[in-house]
Coordinates of C-alpha atoms in Angstrom, one line a residue:
X1 CA 13.9 45.2 -30.6
X2 CA 11.9 42.2 -29.4
X3 CA 11.8 38.4 -29.1
X4 CA 9.7 36.2 -31.3
X5 CA 9.0 32.5 -31.4
X6 CA 6.4 30.0 -32.6
X7 CA 5.8 26.7 -34.2
X8 CA 3.5 24.6 -36.5
X9 CA 2.3 21.3 -35.2
X10 CA -0.6 19.6 -36.9
X11 CA -3.4 18.4 -34.6
X12 CA -2.6 20.5 -31.5
X13 CA -5.7 22.2 -29.9
X14 CA -5.9 25.9 -29.2
X15 CA -5.6 25.6 -25.4
X16 CA -2.5 23.4 -25.6
X17 CA -1.0 25.5 -28.4
X18 CA -1.2 28.7 -26.4
X19 CA 0.1 27.2 -23.2
X20 CA 3.1 25.8 -25.1
X21 CA 3.6 29.2 -26.8
X22 CA 3.5 30.9 -23.5
X23 CA 6.2 28.5 -22.2
X24 CA 8.4 29.3 -25.2
X25 CA 8.1 33.0 -24.6
X26 CA 9.0 32.9 -21.0
X27 CA 12.7 32.2 -21.5
X28 CA 13.0 35.2 -23.9
X29 CA 11.0 37.7 -21.9
X30 CA 14.1 39.7 -21.4
X31 CA 14.1 40.5 -25.1
X32 CA 10.8 42.3 -24.8
X33 CA 9.5 42.9 -21.2
X34 CA 7.0 45.6 -22.2
X35 CA 4.3 43.5 -23.8
X36 CA 3.5 39.9 -24.7
X37 CA 1.3 38.6 -27.5
X38 CA 0.0 35.1 -28.5
X39 CA -1.8 34.1 -31.7
X40 CA -3.0 30.8 -33.0
X41 CA -4.6 29.7 -36.3
X42 CA -6.8 26.7 -35.4
X43 CA -7.3 25.7 -39.0
X44 CA -3.6 25.5 -40.0
X45 CA -2.1 25.0 -36.5
X46 CA 0.2 28.0 -36.7
X47 CA 1.3 29.5 -33.4
X48 CA 3.0 32.9 -33.2
X49 CA 4.4 34.5 -30.0
X50 CA 6.0 37.9 -29.4
X51 CA 7.7 39.7 -26.5
X52 CA 7.9 43.5 -27.1
X53 CA 10.5 46.0 -26.2
X54 CA 8.8 49.2 -27.1
X55 CA 11.0 51.6 -29.1
X56 CA 8.7 53.1 -31.7
X57 CA 5.0 53.8 -31.0
X58 CA 4.8 52.8 -27.3
X59 CA 1.0 52.6 -27.5
X60 CA -1.0 49.4 -28.0
X61 CA -1.1 50.2 -31.7
X62 CA 2.4 48.5 -31.9
X63 CA 1.2 45.2 -30.3
X64 CA 2.3 42.0 -31.9
X65 CA 1.5 39.5 -33.4
X66 CA -0.1 42.1 -35.7
X67 CA -2.5 41.5 -38.6
X68 CA -2.4 43.5 -41.8
X69 CA -5.3 45.9 -42.6
X70 CA -6.6 43.5 -45.2
X71 CA -6.4 40.6 -42.8
X72 CA -4.2 38.5 -45.1
X73 CA -1.0 38.6 -43.2
X74 CA 0.0 38.1 -39.6
X75 CA 3.5 39.1 -38.5
X76 CA 6.0 38.8 -35.6
X77 CA 9.0 41.0 -36.1
X78 CA 12.2 41.7 -34.2
X79 CA 14.3 44.7 -35.2
X80 CA 13.9 48.2 -36.7
X81 CA 13.1 49.5 -40.1
X82 CA 14.9 52.9 -40.1
X83 CA 13.3 54.2 -43.3
X84 CA 9.8 53.1 -42.5
X85 CA 8.4 56.7 -42.6
X86 CA 9.8 57.1 -46.1
X87 CA 8.2 53.8 -47.0
X88 CA 4.9 55.0 -45.7
X89 CA 5.1 58.1 -47.8
X90 CA 5.8 56.0 -50.9
X91 CA 2.8 53.8 -50.1
X92 CA 0.5 56.8 -49.5
X93 CA 1.5 58.4 -52.8
X94 CA 0.7 55.2 -54.7
X95 CA -2.6 54.9 -52.9
X96 CA -3.6 58.6 -53.1
X97 CA -7.2 57.6 -54.1
X98 CA -7.6 55.2 -51.2
X99 CA -5.9 56.8 -48.1
X100 CA -4.4 54.3 -45.7
X101 CA -6.0 54.5 -42.2
X102 CA -2.9 53.9 -40.1
X103 CA -3.6 52.6 -36.6
X104 CA -0.3 54.0 -35.2
X105 CA 3.2 54.9 -36.3
X106 CA 5.1 51.6 -35.7
X107 CA 7.4 50.2 -38.3
X108 CA 5.6 46.8 -37.9
X109 CA 2.5 48.3 -39.4
X110 CA 4.5 49.8 -42.2
X111 CA 6.0 46.4 -43.0
X112 CA 2.6 44.7 -43.2
X113 CA 1.4 47.4 -45.6
X114 CA 4.5 47.0 -47.8
X115 CA 4.1 43.2 -47.9
X116 CA 0.4 43.7 -48.9
X117 CA 1.3 46.1 -51.6
X118 CA 4.6 44.9 -52.9
X119 CA 5.1 41.3 -51.9
X120 CA 8.0 39.8 -49.9
X121 CA 11.2 40.4 -52.0
X122 CA 10.4 44.0 -53.1
X123 CA 9.6 44.9 -49.5
X124 CA 12.8 43.4 -48.2
X125 CA 14.9 45.2 -50.8
X126 CA 13.3 48.5 -49.9
X127 CA 13.9 48.2 -46.2
X128 CA 16.9 49.9 -44.5
X129 CA 17.2 48.2 -41.1
X130 CA 17.9 45.2 -39.0
X131 CA 15.3 42.5 -38.7
X132 CA 14.1 39.0 -38.2
X133 CA 10.6 38.5 -39.5
X134 CA 8.1 35.6 -39.4
X135 CA 5.1 36.2 -41.7
X136 CA 2.0 33.9 -42.0
X137 CA 0.1 34.4 -45.3
X138 CA -3.5 33.3 -44.7
X139 CA -4.4 33.4 -48.4
X140 CA -1.4 31.4 -49.7
X141 CA -1.2 29.3 -46.5
X142 CA 2.6 29.9 -46.4
X143 CA 5.0 30.7 -43.6
X144 CA 8.0 33.0 -44.5
X145 CA 11.0 33.5 -42.3
X146 CA 13.5 36.3 -43.2
X147 CA 16.6 38.0 -41.8
X148 CA 18.3 41.3 -42.4
X149 CA 21.2 41.6 -44.9
X150 CA 24.2 41.2 -42.6
X151 CA 22.7 39.3 -39.7
X152 CA 22.1 41.8 -36.9
X153 CA 19.0 40.0 -35.7
X154 CA 19.0 36.2 -35.0
X155 CA 16.5 33.7 -36.3
X156 CA 16.7 29.9 -35.5
X157 CA 14.4 27.3 -37.1
X158 CA 14.1 23.6 -37.9
X159 CA 12.0 20.4 -37.7
X160 CA 12.0 18.5 -34.4
X161 CA 9.9 15.4 -34.8
X162 CA 6.6 16.5 -36.3
X163 CA 6.9 20.1 -35.3
X164 CA 8.5 23.1 -37.1
X165 CA 10.0 25.4 -34.5
X166 CA 11.4 28.9 -34.9
X167 CA 12.5 31.7 -32.6
X168 CA 15.0 34.5 -31.7
X169 CA 16.9 32.3 -29.3
X170 CA 17.5 28.6 -28.9
X171 CA 16.1 28.7 -25.3
X172 CA 12.6 29.4 -26.8
X173 CA 12.8 26.3 -29.0
X174 CA 14.1 24.2 -26.2
X175 CA 11.0 25.0 -24.2
X176 CA 8.8 23.1 -26.7
X177 CA 8.2 19.4 -25.8
X178 CA 9.2 18.3 -29.3
X179 CA 12.7 19.7 -29.0
X180 CA 15.3 16.9 -29.2
X181 CA 18.5 18.6 -28.2
X182 CA 20.9 16.2 -29.9
X183 CA 24.4 17.8 -30.2
X184 CA 25.6 18.6 -33.7
X185 CA 29.1 17.2 -33.3
X186 CA 30.4 18.6 -36.6
X187 CA 29.3 22.1 -35.5
X188 CA 31.0 21.5 -32.1
X189 CA 34.2 20.6 -33.9
X190 CA 34.1 23.7 -36.0
X191 CA 33.4 25.7 -32.8
X192 CA 36.7 24.6 -31.3
X193 CA 38.5 25.9 -34.4
X194 CA 36.7 29.2 -34.6
X195 CA 35.3 29.8 -31.1
X196 CA 31.8 30.3 -32.7
X197 CA 29.4 28.3 -34.8
X198 CA 28.9 29.6 -38.4
X199 CA 25.5 29.8 -40.0
X200 CA 23.5 28.0 -41.1
X201 CA 24.5 25.6 -38.4
X202 CA 23.7 25.5 -34.7
X203 CA 24.9 23.4 -31.8
X204 CA 21.8 21.2 -32.2
X205 CA 21.0 18.7 -34.9
X206 CA 18.1 19.8 -37.1
X207 CA 18.1 23.4 -35.9
X208 CA 19.6 26.1 -38.2
X209 CA 20.3 29.8 -38.3
X210 CA 18.8 31.6 -41.2
X211 CA 21.5 32.9 -43.5
X212 CA 21.6 36.7 -43.5
X213 CA 20.1 38.3 -46.6
X214 CA 17.7 35.5 -47.3
X215 CA 14.1 34.4 -46.8
X216 CA 12.6 31.0 -46.5
X217 CA 9.0 30.2 -47.4
X218 CA 7.3 26.9 -46.4
X219 CA 4.2 25.9 -48.4
X220 CA 1.5 23.5 -47.2
X221 CA 3.3 20.7 -49.1
X222 CA 6.5 21.4 -47.2
X223 CA 4.7 21.3 -43.9
X224 CA 2.9 18.1 -44.7
X225 CA 6.2 16.4 -45.8
X226 CA 8.3 18.0 -43.0
X227 CA 10.4 19.5 -45.7
X228 CA 12.6 22.6 -45.3
X229 CA 13.0 24.3 -48.7
X230 CA 16.2 26.2 -49.7
X231 CA 16.3 29.8 -48.7
X232 CA 16.1 32.5 -51.4
X233 CA 18.7 35.3 -51.6
X234 CA 17.4 38.8 -51.8
X235 CA 20.8 40.5 -51.0
X236 CA 24.2 38.9 -51.4
X237 CA 27.5 40.0 -49.9
X238 CA 29.2 38.0 -52.8
X239 CA 27.2 39.9 -55.3
X240 CA 27.9 43.3 -53.6
X241 CA 31.6 42.4 -53.7
X242 CA 31.4 41.5 -57.4
X243 CA 29.5 44.7 -58.3
X244 CA 32.0 46.7 -56.3
X245 CA 34.8 45.4 -58.4
X246 CA 32.9 45.8 -61.7
X247 CA 31.8 49.4 -61.0
X248 CA 34.5 50.8 -58.6
X249 CA 34.4 54.3 -57.1
X250 CA 35.8 56.7 -59.7
X251 CA 36.3 59.8 -57.6
X252 CA 39.4 61.0 -55.7
X253 CA 40.2 60.2 -52.1
X254 CA 38.7 63.5 -51.0
X255 CA 35.5 62.6 -53.0
X256 CA 35.4 59.3 -51.1
X257 CA 35.7 61.1 -47.8
X258 CA 32.8 63.4 -48.7
X259 CA 30.6 60.6 -50.0
X260 CA 31.2 58.4 -46.9
X261 CA 30.5 61.3 -44.5
X262 CA 27.2 61.9 -46.2
X263 CA 26.2 58.2 -46.0
X264 CA 27.3 58.0 -42.3
X265 CA 25.4 61.2 -41.4
X266 CA 22.2 59.8 -42.9
X267 CA 22.6 56.4 -41.2
X268 CA 23.3 57.9 -37.8
X269 CA 20.3 60.3 -38.1
X270 CA 18.0 57.5 -39.0
X271 CA 19.2 55.2 -36.2
X272 CA 19.0 58.0 -33.6
X273 CA 15.2 58.1 -34.0
X274 CA 13.3 56.5 -31.2
X275 CA 10.5 57.2 -28.7
X276 CA 12.9 56.2 -25.9
X277 CA 16.3 57.5 -24.7
X278 CA 19.2 56.8 -27.1
X279 CA 22.9 56.8 -26.3
X280 CA 26.2 55.5 -27.7
X281 CA 29.0 53.1 -26.8
X282 CA 32.3 55.0 -26.7
X283 CA 35.7 53.2 -26.5
X284 CA 37.7 56.2 -27.8
X285 CA 38.6 54.3 -31.0
X286 CA 37.9 55.5 -34.5
X287 CA 34.6 53.7 -34.9
X288 CA 32.8 54.6 -31.8
X289 CA 34.2 58.2 -31.8
X290 CA 32.9 58.6 -35.4
X291 CA 29.4 57.4 -34.4
X292 CA 29.4 59.6 -31.3
X293 CA 30.6 62.7 -33.2
X294 CA 27.9 62.4 -35.9
X295 CA 25.3 61.7 -33.3
X296 CA 26.3 64.8 -31.4
X297 CA 26.1 66.9 -34.6
X298 CA 22.7 65.4 -35.5
X299 CA 20.9 66.5 -32.3
X300 CA 20.6 69.5 -29.9
X301 CA 19.9 67.1 -27.1
X302 CA 22.4 65.8 -24.6
X303 CA 24.2 62.7 -25.9
X304 CA 25.0 60.0 -23.3
X305 CA 28.0 57.8 -23.9
X306 CA 29.2 54.7 -22.0
X307 CA 32.6 53.0 -21.5
X308 CA 33.8 50.0 -19.6
X309 CA 37.3 50.2 -18.1
X310 CA 39.7 47.2 -17.8
X311 CA 41.8 46.5 -14.7
X312 CA 44.7 45.7 -17.0
X313 CA 46.2 49.0 -18.0
X314 CA 47.5 47.5 -21.3
X315 CA 43.8 46.8 -22.3
X316 CA 42.1 49.8 -20.7
X317 CA 40.7 52.4 -23.2
X318 CA 38.5 54.2 -20.7
X319 CA 40.9 57.2 -20.2
X320 CA 41.1 57.8 -23.9
X321 CA 37.3 57.5 -24.2
X322 CA 37.0 60.2 -21.5
X323 CA 39.2 62.5 -23.6
X324 CA 36.9 62.1 -26.6
X325 CA 33.8 62.5 -24.5
X326 CA 35.1 65.7 -23.0
X327 CA 35.9 67.1 -26.4
X328 CA 32.5 66.2 -27.8
X329 CA 30.8 67.3 -24.5
X330 CA 28.8 64.2 -24.0
X331 CA 27.3 63.0 -20.7
X332 CA 29.8 60.3 -20.2
X333 CA 29.5 57.3 -17.9
X334 CA 32.6 55.1 -17.2
X335 CA 32.7 52.0 -15.1
X336 CA 35.8 50.0 -14.2
X337 CA 35.3 46.2 -14.3
X338 CA 35.7 44.6 -10.9
X339 CA 36.9 40.9 -10.5
X340 CA 33.8 39.9 -8.6
X341 CA 31.7 41.0 -11.6
X342 CA 33.6 38.6 -13.8
X343 CA 33.3 35.7 -11.3
X344 CA 29.5 36.4 -10.9
X345 CA 28.9 36.5 -14.6
X346 CA 30.9 33.4 -15.7
X347 CA 28.4 30.8 -14.5
X348 CA 25.6 32.6 -16.5
X349 CA 27.4 32.6 -19.9
X350 CA 25.9 29.4 -21.3
X351 CA 22.4 30.5 -20.3
X352 CA 22.8 34.1 -21.7
X353 CA 24.1 33.0 -25.1
X354 CA 22.5 29.5 -25.1
X355 CA 24.9 28.4 -27.8
X356 CA 28.7 28.1 -27.4
X357 CA 30.6 31.4 -27.9
X358 CA 34.3 31.4 -27.2
X359 CA 34.8 35.2 -27.6
X360 CA 35.8 36.3 -24.1
X361 CA 35.0 39.9 -25.0
X362 CA 31.4 38.8 -24.3
X363 CA 32.1 39.6 -20.7
X364 CA 32.9 43.3 -21.1
X365 CA 30.2 43.6 -23.8
X366 CA 27.6 42.3 -21.3
X367 CA 28.8 44.6 -18.6
X368 CA 28.8 47.6 -21.0
X369 CA 25.2 46.9 -22.0
X370 CA 24.3 46.5 -18.3
X371 CA 25.8 49.9 -17.7
X372 CA 24.1 51.6 -20.6
X373 CA 20.6 50.2 -19.8
X374 CA 20.6 52.2 -16.6
X375 CA 20.2 55.4 -18.6
X376 CA 19.0 54.5 -22.1
X377 CA 17.0 51.9 -24.0
X378 CA 18.9 52.2 -27.3
X379 CA 22.7 52.4 -27.8
X380 CA 24.5 53.0 -31.1
X381 CA 27.7 51.1 -31.7
X382 CA 30.7 51.1 -34.1
X383 CA 30.3 47.4 -35.1
X384 CA 31.1 46.6 -38.7
X385 CA 33.7 49.3 -39.4
X386 CA 36.7 46.9 -39.0
X387 CA 35.4 44.4 -41.5
X388 CA 34.3 46.9 -44.2
X389 CA 37.1 49.5 -43.8
X390 CA 40.0 47.2 -43.0
X391 CA 40.5 47.9 -39.3
X392 CA 41.9 44.6 -38.1
X393 CA 45.7 44.5 -37.8
X394 CA 46.2 41.2 -39.6
X395 CA 44.9 42.7 -42.9
X396 CA 48.0 44.8 -43.2
X397 CA 50.2 41.6 -42.8
X398 CA 48.4 39.4 -45.3
X399 CA 49.2 41.1 -48.6
X400 CA 53.0 41.2 -47.9
X401 CA 52.9 37.6 -46.7
X402 CA 51.2 36.5 -50.0
X403 CA 53.6 38.5 -52.1
X404 CA 56.6 36.7 -50.5
X405 CA 54.9 33.3 -50.8
X406 CA 57.8 31.8 -52.9
X407 CA 59.9 31.9 -49.7
X408 CA 57.8 29.1 -48.3
X409 CA 59.7 26.7 -50.6
X410 CA 62.9 27.1 -48.7
X411 CA 64.0 24.3 -46.3
X412 CA 62.3 25.8 -43.2
X413 CA 61.7 22.6 -41.4
X414 CA 65.4 21.8 -41.3
X415 CA 66.1 25.4 -40.2
X416 CA 63.6 25.2 -37.3
X417 CA 65.1 21.9 -36.3
X418 CA 68.6 23.4 -36.2
X419 CA 67.3 26.4 -34.2
X420 CA 65.2 24.4 -31.8
X421 CA 67.7 24.8 -28.8
X422 CA 66.8 28.5 -28.9
X423 CA 63.3 27.6 -27.6
X424 CA 64.7 27.6 -24.0
X425 CA 65.0 31.4 -24.3
X426 CA 61.7 33.4 -24.0
X427 CA 62.4 36.1 -26.6
X428 CA 63.9 33.7 -29.2
X429 CA 61.0 31.3 -28.6
X430 CA 58.5 33.9 -29.5
X431 CA 60.4 34.8 -32.7
X432 CA 60.5 31.2 -33.8
X433 CA 56.8 30.8 -33.1
X434 CA 56.0 33.8 -35.3
X435 CA 58.4 32.6 -38.0
X436 CA 56.6 29.2 -38.1
X437 CA 53.3 31.0 -38.4
X438 CA 54.5 32.9 -41.4
X439 CA 56.1 29.9 -43.1
X440 CA 52.8 27.9 -42.7
X441 CA 51.0 31.0 -44.2
X442 CA 53.3 30.9 -47.2
X443 CA 52.4 27.2 -47.7
X444 CA 48.6 27.9 -48.2
X445 CA 47.4 27.5 -51.7
X446 CA 44.7 30.2 -52.0
X447 CA 43.6 33.5 -50.4
X448 CA 40.8 31.5 -48.8
X449 CA 43.2 28.9 -47.5
X450 CA 45.4 31.6 -46.0
X451 CA 42.5 33.3 -44.3
X452 CA 41.1 30.0 -42.9
X453 CA 44.5 29.1 -41.6
X454 CA 44.7 32.3 -39.5
X455 CA 41.0 32.0 -38.4
X456 CA 41.7 28.5 -37.1
X457 CA 42.7 28.6 -33.4
X458 CA 44.6 25.3 -33.9
X459 CA 46.2 26.4 -37.3
X460 CA 44.8 23.3 -39.1
X461 CA 46.3 20.8 -36.7
X462 CA 44.4 18.3 -34.7
X463 CA 41.8 19.5 -32.2
X464 CA 41.1 17.9 -28.8
X465 CA 37.9 16.4 -30.0
X466 CA 37.0 12.9 -31.3
X467 CA 35.0 14.4 -34.2
X468 CA 37.7 16.1 -36.4
X469 CA 35.5 16.9 -39.4
X470 CA 33.6 20.2 -39.1
X471 CA 30.8 21.9 -41.0
X472 CA 31.4 23.7 -44.3
X473 CA 31.8 27.4 -44.2
X474 CA 29.8 29.6 -46.6
X475 CA 31.4 29.8 -49.9
X476 CA 32.5 33.5 -50.2
X477 CA 34.4 35.0 -53.2
X478 CA 38.1 35.3 -53.4
X479 CA 38.7 39.0 -54.1
X480 CA 41.6 40.9 -55.7
X481 CA 43.9 40.6 -52.7
X482 CA 44.5 38.5 -49.7
X483 CA 43.6 41.3 -47.3
X484 CA 40.3 42.0 -49.2
X485 CA 39.4 38.3 -49.2
X486 CA 40.1 38.1 -45.5
X487 CA 37.9 41.1 -44.7
X488 CA 35.2 39.7 -47.0
X489 CA 35.2 36.4 -45.0
X490 CA 35.2 38.3 -41.7
X491 CA 32.2 40.3 -43.0
X492 CA 30.2 37.3 -44.1
X493 CA 31.0 34.8 -41.3
X494 CA 32.9 36.2 -38.3
X495 CA 30.8 39.5 -38.1
X496 CA 27.3 37.9 -38.0
X497 CA 28.2 34.7 -36.2
X498 CA 30.6 36.0 -33.5
X499 CA 30.4 39.8 -33.2
X500 CA 26.7 40.4 -33.8
X501 CA 25.6 37.2 -32.0
X502 CA 27.7 38.4 -29.0
X503 CA 26.2 41.9 -29.0
X504 CA 22.6 40.8 -29.5
X505 CA 22.6 38.4 -26.5
X506 CA 24.6 40.8 -24.3
X507 CA 22.3 43.7 -25.0
X508 CA 19.0 41.8 -25.0
X509 CA 19.8 40.2 -21.7
X510 CA 19.3 43.7 -20.4
X511 CA 16.4 44.7 -22.7
X512 CA 18.7 47.1 -24.5
X513 CA 18.5 47.7 -28.2
X514 CA 21.8 48.2 -30.0
X515 CA 22.1 49.8 -33.5
X516 CA 25.1 49.8 -35.8
X517 CA 25.1 52.6 -38.4
X518 CA 28.2 51.1 -40.2
X519 CA 25.9 48.2 -41.1
X520 CA 23.5 50.3 -43.2
X521 CA 23.7 48.3 -46.4
X522 CA 24.3 51.4 -48.5
X523 CA 27.5 52.0 -46.5
X524 CA 28.5 48.4 -47.0
X525 CA 27.9 48.6 -50.7
X526 CA 29.9 51.8 -50.9
X527 CA 32.9 50.2 -49.0
X528 CA 33.2 47.5 -51.6
X529 CA 33.4 50.0 -54.4
X530 CA 36.4 51.7 -52.8
X531 CA 40.0 50.8 -53.9
X532 CA 42.0 49.0 -51.3
X533 CA 44.4 52.0 -50.9
X534 CA 41.5 54.2 -49.7
X535 CA 40.9 51.8 -46.8
X536 CA 44.3 50.2 -46.1
X537 CA 47.6 52.0 -46.8
X538 CA 50.9 50.6 -45.5
X539 CA 50.0 49.4 -42.0
X540 CA 47.1 51.9 -41.4
X541 CA 43.6 50.6 -41.8
X542 CA 40.3 52.6 -42.1
X543 CA 42.1 55.4 -43.9
X544 CA 39.0 57.0 -45.5
X545 CA 37.1 56.6 -42.3
X546 CA 39.8 58.3 -40.3
X547 CA 39.7 61.3 -42.6
X548 CA 36.0 61.7 -42.0
X549 CA 36.6 61.6 -38.3
X550 CA 39.3 64.2 -38.4
X551 CA 36.7 66.6 -39.7
X552 CA 34.9 66.3 -36.3
X553 CA 37.6 65.4 -33.8
X554 CA 41.2 66.6 -33.8
X555 CA 43.6 64.0 -35.2
X556 CA 46.0 64.2 -32.2
X557 CA 43.4 62.9 -29.8
X558 CA 42.0 60.0 -31.8
X559 CA 45.1 58.5 -33.4
X560 CA 46.3 55.7 -31.2
X561 CA 47.1 52.0 -31.4
X562 CA 44.0 49.7 -31.8
X563 CA 43.4 47.7 -28.7
X564 CA 40.2 45.9 -29.3
X565 CA 37.6 45.0 -26.7
X566 CA 39.4 42.2 -24.9
X567 CA 40.1 41.0 -21.4
X568 CA 43.5 39.7 -20.0
X569 CA 42.4 36.1 -20.6
X570 CA 45.9 34.6 -20.5
X571 CA 46.6 35.8 -17.0
X572 CA 43.0 35.5 -15.7
X573 CA 42.9 31.8 -16.5
X574 CA 45.9 31.3 -14.3
X575 CA 44.6 33.5 -11.4
X576 CA 41.0 34.7 -10.9
X577 CA 39.4 32.2 -13.3
X578 CA 41.7 29.2 -12.6
X579 CA 39.2 27.4 -10.4
X580 CA 36.5 27.9 -13.0
X581 CA 38.5 26.5 -15.8
X582 CA 39.9 23.6 -13.8
X583 CA 36.3 22.7 -12.7
X584 CA 35.3 22.5 -16.3
X585 CA 38.3 20.5 -17.4
X586 CA 37.9 18.1 -14.5
X587 CA 34.3 17.4 -15.5
X588 CA 35.6 15.8 -18.7
X589 CA 36.4 12.2 -18.0
X590 CA 39.7 10.7 -19.1
X591 CA 37.9 8.2 -21.3
X592 CA 35.5 10.8 -22.8
X593 CA 33.9 9.8 -26.1
X594 CA 33.8 13.4 -27.3
X595 CA 36.8 15.2 -25.9
X596 CA 40.5 14.2 -26.1
X597 CA 41.2 14.6 -22.4
X598 CA 44.9 13.9 -22.5
X599 CA 45.4 16.5 -25.2
X600 CA 43.4 19.0 -23.1
X601 CA 45.4 18.3 -20.0
X602 CA 48.6 18.9 -22.0
X603 CA 47.3 22.3 -23.2
X604 CA 46.5 23.3 -19.6
X605 CA 49.9 22.2 -18.4
X606 CA 51.7 24.2 -21.1
X607 CA 49.5 27.2 -20.4
X608 CA 50.2 27.2 -16.7
X609 CA 54.0 26.8 -17.3
X610 CA 54.0 29.8 -19.7
X611 CA 55.2 27.5 -22.5
X612 CA 52.4 28.5 -24.8
X613 CA 49.4 30.9 -24.7
X614 CA 46.5 28.5 -25.0
X615 CA 44.0 30.9 -23.4
X616 CA 41.6 31.1 -26.4
X617 CA 41.6 27.3 -26.8
X618 CA 41.0 26.6 -23.1
X619 CA 38.3 29.2 -22.9
X620 CA 36.6 27.6 -25.9
X621 CA 36.9 24.0 -24.5
X622 CA 35.5 25.2 -21.2
X623 CA 32.5 26.9 -22.8
X624 CA 31.8 24.0 -25.1
X625 CA 31.9 21.5 -22.1
X626 CA 28.7 23.2 -20.7
X627 CA 26.8 22.0 -23.8
X628 CA 28.3 18.5 -24.0
X629 CA 28.0 16.1 -21.1

């Protein structure tokens, strides 16, 4: 796990280039505090910089930027290639007559050898891992940017004036004098609806996130014309979904349990390999308990697990996590969040994530990573299980809602008008609000429309922003059911652009590497082959995954209501965080050209009066205001 950055700027001299590169690395030093590398091609004006967090091969043999043995390629790489030893064996077998003189045992060196032997696309398809890679080809004079299949590792890029910039975080790009920093108002508009910004867009004009599962190659012609070519897909979630429907899993449910367990065991074993201490996040839920149990069975060493406790008992999973930890006999560390930690962290949010993120679970995620870093350098997580094995509670509601869609044609507007006097009673008011939500769900035309309606924090109504039109979301397939389609969209958009973005910044702020075995692409592909009933039955999600877990942990201590990783935001905005949110809202002038201040004031008034829970909206508005003056 590391940080990378660089640029191409015609005419810049070596001294200036390296000084600028050093300035770009400084803001992302936290991503790799163990080593720093600078490289510049004076003939083609290519500057590559790297901050290293040493995980595999702690020696100087893992230093980056790294050149290939043949001298053709120079690479900066962030991530891990879990099967790189297997790739080495394959290379060695095919070059038996000319043995490869490896400098060390880093996966970076393996990547370079693969690119030399196989080219870009074949290498990427052979890799099992998470990565963001920038590769300069001296022979072809091309620059290639690529990103892992599901988007675990970030990579930003774009033209600013006459300079092509790229990097792991926006703060690296912002350190270059060519960076413009104009706000992408359409992206900001979409942020208010989703509380995150979907790829390929960013909060800044002209700067993009590379779409997961793609690579982008700039030729000399592109560089001369300041052109950005279309990215090339080497792995597609849409294609995986299509193939899963075309060639579904034919075995019984028990066969599926056995097959999934084998895949998970392999993924955990691969991801537990490191030359530094490795631990696991443990909430006590199905996902993290599964990873911890398999990690425990894969090693004879002590397994360290970490949990953050919430001050609100309704959201606190720490007690349950301790039960699981005691059963699995892990070295367990639990920390209860204190109010002062929240207040101290809040002012740092915009700097840590350096792009708006309205997911308030960023706070406990950051504190959990801070806790884990005290004992380990790598932590395994359960991210991805909810999206690929139907873990979110809304999935169970979507199919019944779609099947009863004809009910949406009834005169509900008249009914709600007649029943409006009941709004003065708290319980009946909540029932009416939920009823209106269902009715508007019935009125959506497609699975995609239904999913986007529920993703939207404002439920398709006006947002408190002058720019109402947002950016287009990636076009993902409609699958066979509403629930499957919703999970597919979550996997393709919400997972990389909210969950994985959140975890990457929270972990790397503490120089901690996180790994997610559920995101092994072979597990993802297997999940799409499974019939829906193997994942979601009645109102229970992750059915097949639960059965794997029951083989390792007794059912009675893991079956519980899903709580998620959230904070009591509704109440905190009225109490501990009230001053913070009011300061942000007060900064917005009444005649703001970007925000609709009267509408925002009304949202705040209703929230304080307990008329509506606008916590997520107000949190998002406050976060966004740090990026728009």
